Amino acid sequence: LQRMAGELRGAGVKRVNISLDSLRPRRFRQLTRHGCLEQVIAGIDAAIAAGFEEVRINAVILKGRNDDEVLDLVDFACRRGIDIAFIEEMPLGRIVEHDRALSLASSDELRASISRRYRLASLGDPAGNAGPARYYSLSGQRSRVGFISPHSSNFCHLCNRVRVTAEGRLLLCLGNEHSADLRAVLRHPRHTLTDLKREIVAAMAIKPERHHFDLAGEPEIVRFMNMTGG
Ligand code: SF4
């Protein structure tokens, strides 16, 4: 991101979300398996300098692993005047590092710990753009804190999100495998932009209503988030 921020902004990208689960280099590497904290922070600062309309940090908090950094992460976002969203971990992909049911830090718990330092005021339910985060203002700060709560407060009924993978698959839901193959349309010699638009619109008819995540059972989706993209 450090290298590409200016170009992405120039190409018309308006907002970026950047995952940041820890501010401690060694822990960050453990949580991400290979990530370099310094590089990610440099990317965040480059995104701010490039003038995106919105820069947001996304953090997944796990009990016993990084739940002692909630306030540090909020402070980090406030110092830079950017938003931060806390996302309850979703059971995407098989993992062995922790038990998802035991490590879930719910949005309510996180909100309670943040409100020990900041006065939080709800900015209302997501309406218009139907984003999944429920935002709160933080007293005396430009930054907002959001909570994305797939377990404790399902928001699927508000969702209008779809994602395109690097392989051109239009994924219609994070918690299901329903998809449309846009690459096939793009590569077809006789297909035009109109065909592509038609394929996208037609795909909306099979967008699932909701996920069926069950923390106690096997993950329903074995696809990891890094295969999905944002
Ligand atoms: S419908 Fe699917 S993509 Fe939308 S919020 Fe629910 S799980 Fe996520």
PDB file of C-alpha atoms and ligand atoms in Angstrom:
ATOM      1  CA  LEU A   1       0.000   0.000   0.000  1.00  0.00           C
ATOM      2  CA  GLN A   2       2.874   2.339   0.772  1.00  0.00           C
ATOM      3  CA  ARG A   3       4.003   2.009  -2.838  1.00  0.00           C
ATOM      4  CA  MET A   4       0.546   2.037  -4.442  1.00  0.00           C
ATOM      5  CA  ALA A   5      -1.503   4.477  -2.314  1.00  0.00           C
ATOM      6  CA  GLY A   6      -1.006   7.497  -4.589  1.00  0.00           C
ATOM      7  CA  GLU A   7      -1.785   5.541  -7.754  1.00  0.00           C
ATOM      8  CA  LEU A   8      -4.870   3.915  -6.250  1.00  0.00           C
ATOM      9  CA  ARG A   9      -6.208   7.299  -5.170  1.00  0.00           C
ATOM     10  CA  GLY A  10      -5.413   8.716  -8.603  1.00  0.00           C
ATOM     11  CA  ALA A  11      -7.342   5.831 -10.205  1.00  0.00           C
ATOM     12  CA  GLY A  12     -10.473   6.871  -8.301  1.00  0.00           C
ATOM     13  CA  VAL A  13     -10.443   4.582  -5.265  1.00  0.00           C
ATOM     14  CA  LYS A  14     -12.220   6.532  -2.520  1.00  0.00           C
ATOM     15  CA  ARG A  15     -11.719   4.462   0.600  1.00  0.00           C
ATOM     16  CA  VAL A  16      -9.431   1.784   1.953  1.00  0.00           C
ATOM     17  CA  ASN A  17      -9.735  -0.605   4.890  1.00  0.00           C
ATOM     18  CA  ILE A  18      -6.508  -1.903   6.378  1.00  0.00           C
ATOM     19  CA  SER A  19      -6.280  -4.841   8.790  1.00  0.00           C
ATOM     20  CA  LEU A  20      -4.336  -4.101  11.958  1.00  0.00           C
ATOM     21  CA  ASP A  21      -4.827  -6.490  14.874  1.00  0.00           C
ATOM     22  CA  SER A  22      -1.832  -5.578  17.009  1.00  0.00           C
ATOM     23  CA  LEU A  23       0.699  -2.800  17.503  1.00  0.00           C
ATOM     24  CA  ARG A  24       3.339  -5.193  18.801  1.00  0.00           C
ATOM     25  CA  PRO A  25       5.632  -6.420  16.028  1.00  0.00           C
ATOM     26  CA  ARG A  26       6.118  -9.967  17.253  1.00  0.00           C
ATOM     27  CA  ARG A  27       2.447 -10.496  18.079  1.00  0.00           C
ATOM     28  CA  PHE A  28       1.450  -8.947  14.763  1.00  0.00           C
ATOM     29  CA  ARG A  29       3.652 -11.471  12.968  1.00  0.00           C
ATOM     30  CA  GLN A  30       2.141 -14.354  14.950  1.00  0.00           C
ATOM     31  CA  LEU A  31      -1.422 -13.266  14.278  1.00  0.00           C
ATOM     32  CA  THR A  32      -0.889 -12.681  10.582  1.00  0.00           C
ATOM     33  CA  ARG A  33       1.584 -15.575  10.236  1.00  0.00           C
ATOM     34  CA  HIS A  34       4.066 -13.481   8.251  1.00  0.00           C
ATOM     35  CA  GLY A  35       3.097  -9.795   8.386  1.00  0.00           C
ATOM     36  CA  CYS A  36       5.465  -6.910   9.023  1.00  0.00           C
ATOM     37  CA  LEU A  37       3.919  -4.298  11.345  1.00  0.00           C
ATOM     38  CA  GLU A  38       6.235  -1.521  10.218  1.00  0.00           C
ATOM     39  CA  GLN A  39       5.219  -2.023   6.601  1.00  0.00           C
ATOM     40  CA  VAL A  40       1.499  -1.956   7.433  1.00  0.00           C
ATOM     41  CA  ILE A  41       1.821   1.247   9.455  1.00  0.00           C
ATOM     42  CA  ALA A  42       3.784   2.812   6.595  1.00  0.00           C
ATOM     43  CA  GLY A  43       0.898   1.808   4.298  1.00  0.00           C
ATOM     44  CA  ILE A  44      -1.666   3.422   6.605  1.00  0.00           C
ATOM     45  CA  ASP A  45       0.339   6.649   6.711  1.00  0.00           C
ATOM     46  CA  ALA A  46       0.756   6.603   2.928  1.00  0.00           C
ATOM     47  CA  ALA A  47      -3.024   6.168   2.519  1.00  0.00           C
ATOM     48  CA  ILE A  48      -3.660   9.157   4.796  1.00  0.00           C
ATOM     49  CA  ALA A  49      -1.123  11.234   2.855  1.00  0.00           C
ATOM     50  CA  ALA A  50      -2.704  10.193  -0.474  1.00  0.00           C
ATOM     51  CA  GLY A  51      -5.997  11.802   0.616  1.00  0.00           C
ATOM     52  CA  PHE A  52      -8.504   8.941   0.507  1.00  0.00           C
ATOM     53  CA  GLU A  53     -11.955  10.092   1.603  1.00  0.00           C
ATOM     54  CA  GLU A  54     -11.975   7.350   4.225  1.00  0.00           C
ATOM     55  CA  VAL A  55      -9.202   5.281   5.741  1.00  0.00           C
ATOM     56  CA  ARG A  56     -10.332   2.638   8.224  1.00  0.00           C
ATOM     57  CA  ILE A  57      -8.469   0.165  10.362  1.00  0.00           C
ATOM     58  CA  ASN A  58     -10.119  -3.238  10.739  1.00  0.00           C
ATOM     59  CA  ALA A  59      -9.217  -5.186  13.859  1.00  0.00           C
ATOM     60  CA  VAL A  60     -10.245  -8.668  14.962  1.00  0.00           C
ATOM     61  CA  ILE A  61      -9.885  -9.087  18.716  1.00  0.00           C
ATOM     62  CA  LEU A  62      -9.336 -12.531  20.213  1.00  0.00           C
ATOM     63  CA  LYS A  63      -9.526 -13.204  23.922  1.00  0.00           C
ATOM     64  CA  GLY A  64      -6.155 -14.129  25.357  1.00  0.00           C
ATOM     65  CA  ARG A  65      -4.286 -13.079  22.219  1.00  0.00           C
ATOM     66  CA  ASN A  66      -4.758  -9.345  21.620  1.00  0.00           C
ATOM     67  CA  ASP A  67      -7.657  -8.239  23.835  1.00  0.00           C
ATOM     68  CA  ASP A  68      -5.243  -6.144  25.906  1.00  0.00           C
ATOM     69  CA  GLU A  69      -4.682  -3.847  22.886  1.00  0.00           C
ATOM     70  CA  VAL A  70      -8.206  -2.593  22.238  1.00  0.00           C
ATOM     71  CA  LEU A  71      -7.581   0.856  23.716  1.00  0.00           C
ATOM     72  CA  ASP A  72      -4.112   1.107  22.158  1.00  0.00           C
ATOM     73  CA  LEU A  73      -5.636   0.472  18.734  1.00  0.00           C
ATOM     74  CA  VAL A  74      -8.349   3.082  19.298  1.00  0.00           C
ATOM     75  CA  ASP A  75      -5.701   5.596  20.441  1.00  0.00           C
ATOM     76  CA  PHE A  76      -3.648   4.804  17.327  1.00  0.00           C
ATOM     77  CA  ALA A  77      -6.637   5.563  15.079  1.00  0.00           C
ATOM     78  CA  CYS A  78      -7.476   8.758  16.999  1.00  0.00           C
ATOM     79  CA  ARG A  79      -3.912  10.072  16.709  1.00  0.00           C
ATOM     80  CA  ARG A  80      -4.236   9.778  12.931  1.00  0.00           C
ATOM     81  CA  GLY A  81      -7.867  10.969  12.713  1.00  0.00           C
ATOM     82  CA  ILE A  82      -9.008   7.780  10.955  1.00  0.00           C
ATOM     83  CA  ASP A  83     -11.805   5.310  11.742  1.00  0.00           C
ATOM     84  CA  ILE A  84     -11.430   1.924  13.318  1.00  0.00           C
ATOM     85  CA  ALA A  85     -13.798  -1.045  13.157  1.00  0.00           C
ATOM     86  CA  PHE A  86     -13.752  -4.079  15.401  1.00  0.00           C
ATOM     87  CA  ILE A  87     -14.943  -7.219  13.659  1.00  0.00           C
ATOM     88  CA  GLU A  88     -16.063 -10.362  15.440  1.00  0.00           C
ATOM     89  CA  GLU A  89     -14.036 -13.210  14.031  1.00  0.00           C
ATOM     90  CA  MET A  90     -15.869 -15.125  11.321  1.00  0.00           C
ATOM     91  CA  PRO A  91     -15.357 -18.871  10.872  1.00  0.00           C
ATOM     92  CA  LEU A  92     -13.748 -18.637   7.454  1.00  0.00           C
ATOM     93  CA  GLY A  93     -11.123 -21.280   6.757  1.00  0.00           C
ATOM     94  CA  ARG A  94      -9.884 -24.077   9.020  1.00  0.00           C
ATOM     95  CA  ILE A  95      -7.488 -23.003  11.773  1.00  0.00           C
ATOM     96  CA  VAL A  96      -5.673 -24.769  14.598  1.00  0.00           C
ATOM     97  CA  GLU A  97      -4.307 -21.754  16.512  1.00  0.00           C
ATOM     98  CA  HIS A  98      -7.320 -21.170  18.766  1.00  0.00           C
ATOM     99  CA  ASP A  99     -10.844 -22.286  19.559  1.00  0.00           C
ATOM    100  CA  ARG A 100     -13.082 -19.738  17.874  1.00  0.00           C
ATOM    101  CA  ALA A 101     -15.945 -20.181  20.316  1.00  0.00           C
ATOM    102  CA  LEU A 102     -13.693 -19.550  23.335  1.00  0.00           C
ATOM    103  CA  SER A 103     -11.776 -16.630  21.858  1.00  0.00           C
ATOM    104  CA  LEU A 104     -14.757 -14.589  20.619  1.00  0.00           C
ATOM    105  CA  ALA A 105     -14.588 -11.043  21.985  1.00  0.00           C
ATOM    106  CA  SER A 106     -18.097  -9.734  21.403  1.00  0.00           C
ATOM    107  CA  SER A 107     -18.809  -6.209  20.215  1.00  0.00           C
ATOM    108  CA  ASP A 108     -20.615  -5.484  23.502  1.00  0.00           C
ATOM    109  CA  GLU A 109     -17.514  -6.399  25.512  1.00  0.00           C
ATOM    110  CA  LEU A 110     -15.271  -4.252  23.324  1.00  0.00           C
ATOM    111  CA  ARG A 111     -17.664  -1.317  23.468  1.00  0.00           C
ATOM    112  CA  ALA A 112     -17.673  -1.546  27.263  1.00  0.00           C
ATOM    113  CA  SER A 113     -13.893  -1.470  27.472  1.00  0.00           C
ATOM    114  CA  ILE A 114     -13.583   1.464  25.026  1.00  0.00           C
ATOM    115  CA  SER A 115     -16.172   3.444  26.943  1.00  0.00           C
ATOM    116  CA  ARG A 116     -13.890   3.360  29.976  1.00  0.00           C
ATOM    117  CA  ARG A 117     -11.661   5.862  28.156  1.00  0.00           C
ATOM    118  CA  TYR A 118     -13.952   7.543  25.593  1.00  0.00           C
ATOM    119  CA  ARG A 119     -17.558   8.647  25.704  1.00  0.00           C
ATOM    120  CA  LEU A 120     -19.288   6.822  22.858  1.00  0.00           C
ATOM    121  CA  ALA A 121     -22.394   8.100  21.067  1.00  0.00           C
ATOM    122  CA  SER A 122     -24.228   5.897  18.591  1.00  0.00           C
ATOM    123  CA  LEU A 123     -24.419   7.270  15.065  1.00  0.00           C
ATOM    124  CA  GLY A 124     -27.446   5.081  14.337  1.00  0.00           C
ATOM    125  CA  ASP A 125     -28.042   1.897  12.422  1.00  0.00           C
ATOM    126  CA  PRO A 126     -26.405   1.549   9.027  1.00  0.00           C
ATOM    127  CA  ALA A 127     -29.028   2.634   6.536  1.00  0.00           C
ATOM    128  CA  GLY A 128     -28.309   4.230   3.151  1.00  0.00           C
ATOM    129  CA  ASN A 129     -25.117   2.497   2.113  1.00  0.00           C
ATOM    130  CA  ALA A 130     -26.024  -0.648   4.100  1.00  0.00           C
ATOM    131  CA  GLY A 131     -22.506  -1.164   5.369  1.00  0.00           C
ATOM    132  CA  PRO A 132     -22.249  -3.725   8.125  1.00  0.00           C
ATOM    133  CA  ALA A 133     -20.523  -1.517  10.731  1.00  0.00           C
ATOM    134  CA  ARG A 134     -22.478   0.217  13.473  1.00  0.00           C
ATOM    135  CA  TYR A 135     -20.575   3.418  14.178  1.00  0.00           C
ATOM    136  CA  TYR A 136     -20.069   5.459  17.310  1.00  0.00           C
ATOM    137  CA  SER A 137     -18.458   8.840  17.713  1.00  0.00           C
ATOM    138  CA  LEU A 138     -15.681   9.179  20.278  1.00  0.00           C
ATOM    139  CA  SER A 139     -15.803  12.224  22.533  1.00  0.00           C
ATOM    140  CA  GLY A 140     -13.418  14.930  21.375  1.00  0.00           C
ATOM    141  CA  GLN A 141     -12.144  12.928  18.385  1.00  0.00           C
ATOM    142  CA  ARG A 142     -12.557  13.019  14.620  1.00  0.00           C
ATOM    143  CA  SER A 143     -12.283   9.258  14.467  1.00  0.00           C
ATOM    144  CA  ARG A 144     -15.293   6.961  14.693  1.00  0.00           C
ATOM    145  CA  VAL A 145     -15.317   3.454  16.059  1.00  0.00           C
ATOM    146  CA  GLY A 146     -17.392   0.807  14.310  1.00  0.00           C
ATOM    147  CA  PHE A 147     -18.497  -2.650  15.361  1.00  0.00           C
ATOM    148  CA  ILE A 148     -19.165  -5.442  12.927  1.00  0.00           C
ATOM    149  CA  SER A 149     -21.002  -8.170  14.785  1.00  0.00           C
ATOM    150  CA  PRO A 150     -21.802 -11.207  12.646  1.00  0.00           C
ATOM    151  CA  HIS A 151     -22.332 -13.339  15.759  1.00  0.00           C
ATOM    152  CA  SER A 152     -23.794 -11.136  18.467  1.00  0.00           C
ATOM    153  CA  SER A 153     -25.962  -8.941  16.231  1.00  0.00           C
ATOM    154  CA  ASN A 154     -26.571 -10.325  12.789  1.00  0.00           C
ATOM    155  CA  PHE A 155     -26.751  -7.641  10.117  1.00  0.00           C
ATOM    156  CA  CYS A 156     -27.272  -9.777   7.013  1.00  0.00           C
ATOM    157  CA  HIS A 157     -30.707  -8.255   6.418  1.00  0.00           C
ATOM    158  CA  LEU A 158     -28.970  -4.910   5.740  1.00  0.00           C
ATOM    159  CA  CYS A 159     -26.242  -6.292   3.512  1.00  0.00           C
ATOM    160  CA  ASN A 160     -25.750  -5.204  -0.071  1.00  0.00           C
ATOM    161  CA  ARG A 161     -22.119  -6.344  -0.264  1.00  0.00           C
ATOM    162  CA  VAL A 162     -20.612  -8.470  -2.991  1.00  0.00           C
ATOM    163  CA  ARG A 163     -16.913  -9.056  -3.657  1.00  0.00           C
ATOM    164  CA  VAL A 164     -14.771  -9.784  -6.692  1.00  0.00           C
ATOM    165  CA  THR A 165     -11.892 -12.220  -6.210  1.00  0.00           C
ATOM    166  CA  ALA A 166      -8.582 -11.837  -8.013  1.00  0.00           C
ATOM    167  CA  GLU A 167      -9.771 -14.639 -10.306  1.00  0.00           C
ATOM    168  CA  GLY A 168     -12.840 -12.719 -11.403  1.00  0.00           C
ATOM    169  CA  ARG A 169     -15.382 -14.607  -9.334  1.00  0.00           C
ATOM    170  CA  LEU A 170     -18.223 -12.427  -8.054  1.00  0.00           C
ATOM    171  CA  LEU A 171     -18.834 -13.750  -4.531  1.00  0.00           C
ATOM    172  CA  LEU A 172     -22.309 -12.930  -3.331  1.00  0.00           C
ATOM    173  CA  CYS A 173     -21.837 -13.561   0.387  1.00  0.00           C
ATOM    174  CA  LEU A 174     -18.936 -14.129   2.764  1.00  0.00           C
ATOM    175  CA  GLY A 175     -20.768 -16.962   4.465  1.00  0.00           C
ATOM    176  CA  ASN A 176     -21.838 -18.885   1.361  1.00  0.00           C
ATOM    177  CA  GLU A 177     -20.291 -20.094  -1.870  1.00  0.00           C
ATOM    178  CA  HIS A 178     -22.851 -18.587  -4.277  1.00  0.00           C
ATOM    179  CA  SER A 179     -20.967 -16.824  -7.053  1.00  0.00           C
ATOM    180  CA  ALA A 180     -20.909 -15.769 -10.691  1.00  0.00           C
ATOM    181  CA  ASP A 181     -17.977 -16.240 -13.050  1.00  0.00           C
ATOM    182  CA  LEU A 182     -17.282 -12.744 -14.377  1.00  0.00           C
ATOM    183  CA  ARG A 183     -13.941 -13.782 -15.841  1.00  0.00           C
ATOM    184  CA  ALA A 184     -15.690 -16.107 -18.285  1.00  0.00           C
ATOM    185  CA  VAL A 185     -17.884 -13.230 -19.476  1.00  0.00           C
ATOM    186  CA  LEU A 186     -14.918 -10.868 -19.766  1.00  0.00           C
ATOM    187  CA  ARG A 187     -12.856 -13.370 -21.744  1.00  0.00           C
ATOM    188  CA  HIS A 188     -15.613 -14.369 -24.126  1.00  0.00           C
ATOM    189  CA  PRO A 189     -14.693 -12.820 -27.496  1.00  0.00           C
ATOM    190  CA  ARG A 190     -18.258 -11.739 -28.314  1.00  0.00           C
ATOM    191  CA  HIS A 191     -19.297 -10.481 -24.901  1.00  0.00           C
ATOM    192  CA  THR A 192     -19.542  -6.754 -24.247  1.00  0.00           C
ATOM    193  CA  LEU A 193     -19.815  -4.500 -21.222  1.00  0.00           C
ATOM    194  CA  THR A 194     -23.589  -4.882 -21.475  1.00  0.00           C
ATOM    195  CA  ASP A 195     -23.249  -8.652 -21.039  1.00  0.00           C
ATOM    196  CA  LEU A 196     -21.045  -8.093 -18.018  1.00  0.00           C
ATOM    197  CA  LYS A 197     -23.588  -5.744 -16.450  1.00  0.00           C
ATOM    198  CA  ARG A 198     -26.383  -8.224 -17.181  1.00  0.00           C
ATOM    199  CA  GLU A 199     -24.420 -11.025 -15.503  1.00  0.00           C
ATOM    200  CA  ILE A 200     -23.846  -8.890 -12.390  1.00  0.00           C
ATOM    201  CA  VAL A 201     -27.496  -7.871 -12.140  1.00  0.00           C
ATOM    202  CA  ALA A 202     -28.662 -11.473 -12.698  1.00  0.00           C
ATOM    203  CA  ALA A 203     -26.347 -12.673  -9.932  1.00  0.00           C
ATOM    204  CA  MET A 204     -28.189 -10.537  -7.386  1.00  0.00           C
ATOM    205  CA  ALA A 205     -31.123 -12.950  -7.650  1.00  0.00           C
ATOM    206  CA  ILE A 206     -29.021 -15.656  -5.989  1.00  0.00           C
ATOM    207  CA  LYS A 207     -27.463 -13.480  -3.280  1.00  0.00           C
ATOM    208  CA  PRO A 208     -28.044 -15.489  -0.084  1.00  0.00           C
ATOM    209  CA  GLU A 209     -30.192 -13.991   2.616  1.00  0.00           C
ATOM    210  CA  ARG A 210     -27.701 -14.630   5.425  1.00  0.00           C
ATOM    211  CA  HIS A 211     -24.797 -16.682   6.728  1.00  0.00           C
ATOM    212  CA  HIS A 212     -25.261 -19.731   8.955  1.00  0.00           C
ATOM    213  CA  PHE A 213     -22.068 -19.427  10.973  1.00  0.00           C
ATOM    214  CA  ASP A 214     -21.902 -21.769  13.917  1.00  0.00           C
ATOM    215  CA  LEU A 215     -18.931 -21.189  16.197  1.00  0.00           C
ATOM    216  CA  ALA A 216     -19.218 -24.605  17.788  1.00  0.00           C
ATOM    217  CA  GLY A 217     -19.149 -26.588  14.554  1.00  0.00           C
ATOM    218  CA  GLU A 218     -16.820 -27.014  11.606  1.00  0.00           C
ATOM    219  CA  PRO A 219     -16.367 -23.898   9.444  1.00  0.00           C
ATOM    220  CA  GLU A 220     -18.913 -23.906   6.675  1.00  0.00           C
ATOM    221  CA  ILE A 221     -16.621 -21.937   4.437  1.00  0.00           C
ATOM    222  CA  VAL A 222     -13.112 -23.300   3.991  1.00  0.00           C
ATOM    223  CA  ARG A 223     -12.106 -20.286   1.917  1.00  0.00           C
ATOM    224  CA  PHE A 224      -9.797 -17.933   3.836  1.00  0.00           C
ATOM    225  CA  MET A 225     -10.469 -14.194   3.762  1.00  0.00           C
ATOM    226  CA  ASN A 226      -7.260 -13.511   1.817  1.00  0.00           C
ATOM    227  CA  MET A 227      -8.710 -15.574  -1.056  1.00  0.00           C
ATOM    228  CA  THR A 228     -11.822 -13.417  -1.054  1.00  0.00           C
ATOM    229  CA  GLY A 229     -10.529  -9.873  -1.004  1.00  0.00           C
ATOM    230  CA  GLY A 230     -12.485  -6.861   0.145  1.00  0.00           C
TER     231      GLY A 230
HETATM  232  S1  SF4 B   1     -25.282 -11.664   3.792  1.00  0.00           S
HETATM  233 FE1  SF4 B   1     -23.271 -12.638   3.650  1.00  0.00          FE
HETATM  234  S2  SF4 B   1     -21.839 -10.995   3.020  1.00  0.00           S
HETATM  235 FE2  SF4 B   1     -23.716 -10.034   3.787  1.00  0.00          FE
HETATM  236  S3  SF4 B   1     -23.350  -9.623   5.936  1.00  0.00           S
HETATM  237 FE3  SF4 B   1     -24.345 -11.643   5.842  1.00  0.00          FE
HETATM  238  S4  SF4 B   1     -22.645 -13.112   5.716  1.00  0.00           S
HETATM  239 FE4  SF4 B   1     -21.775 -11.103   5.248  1.00  0.00          FE
END
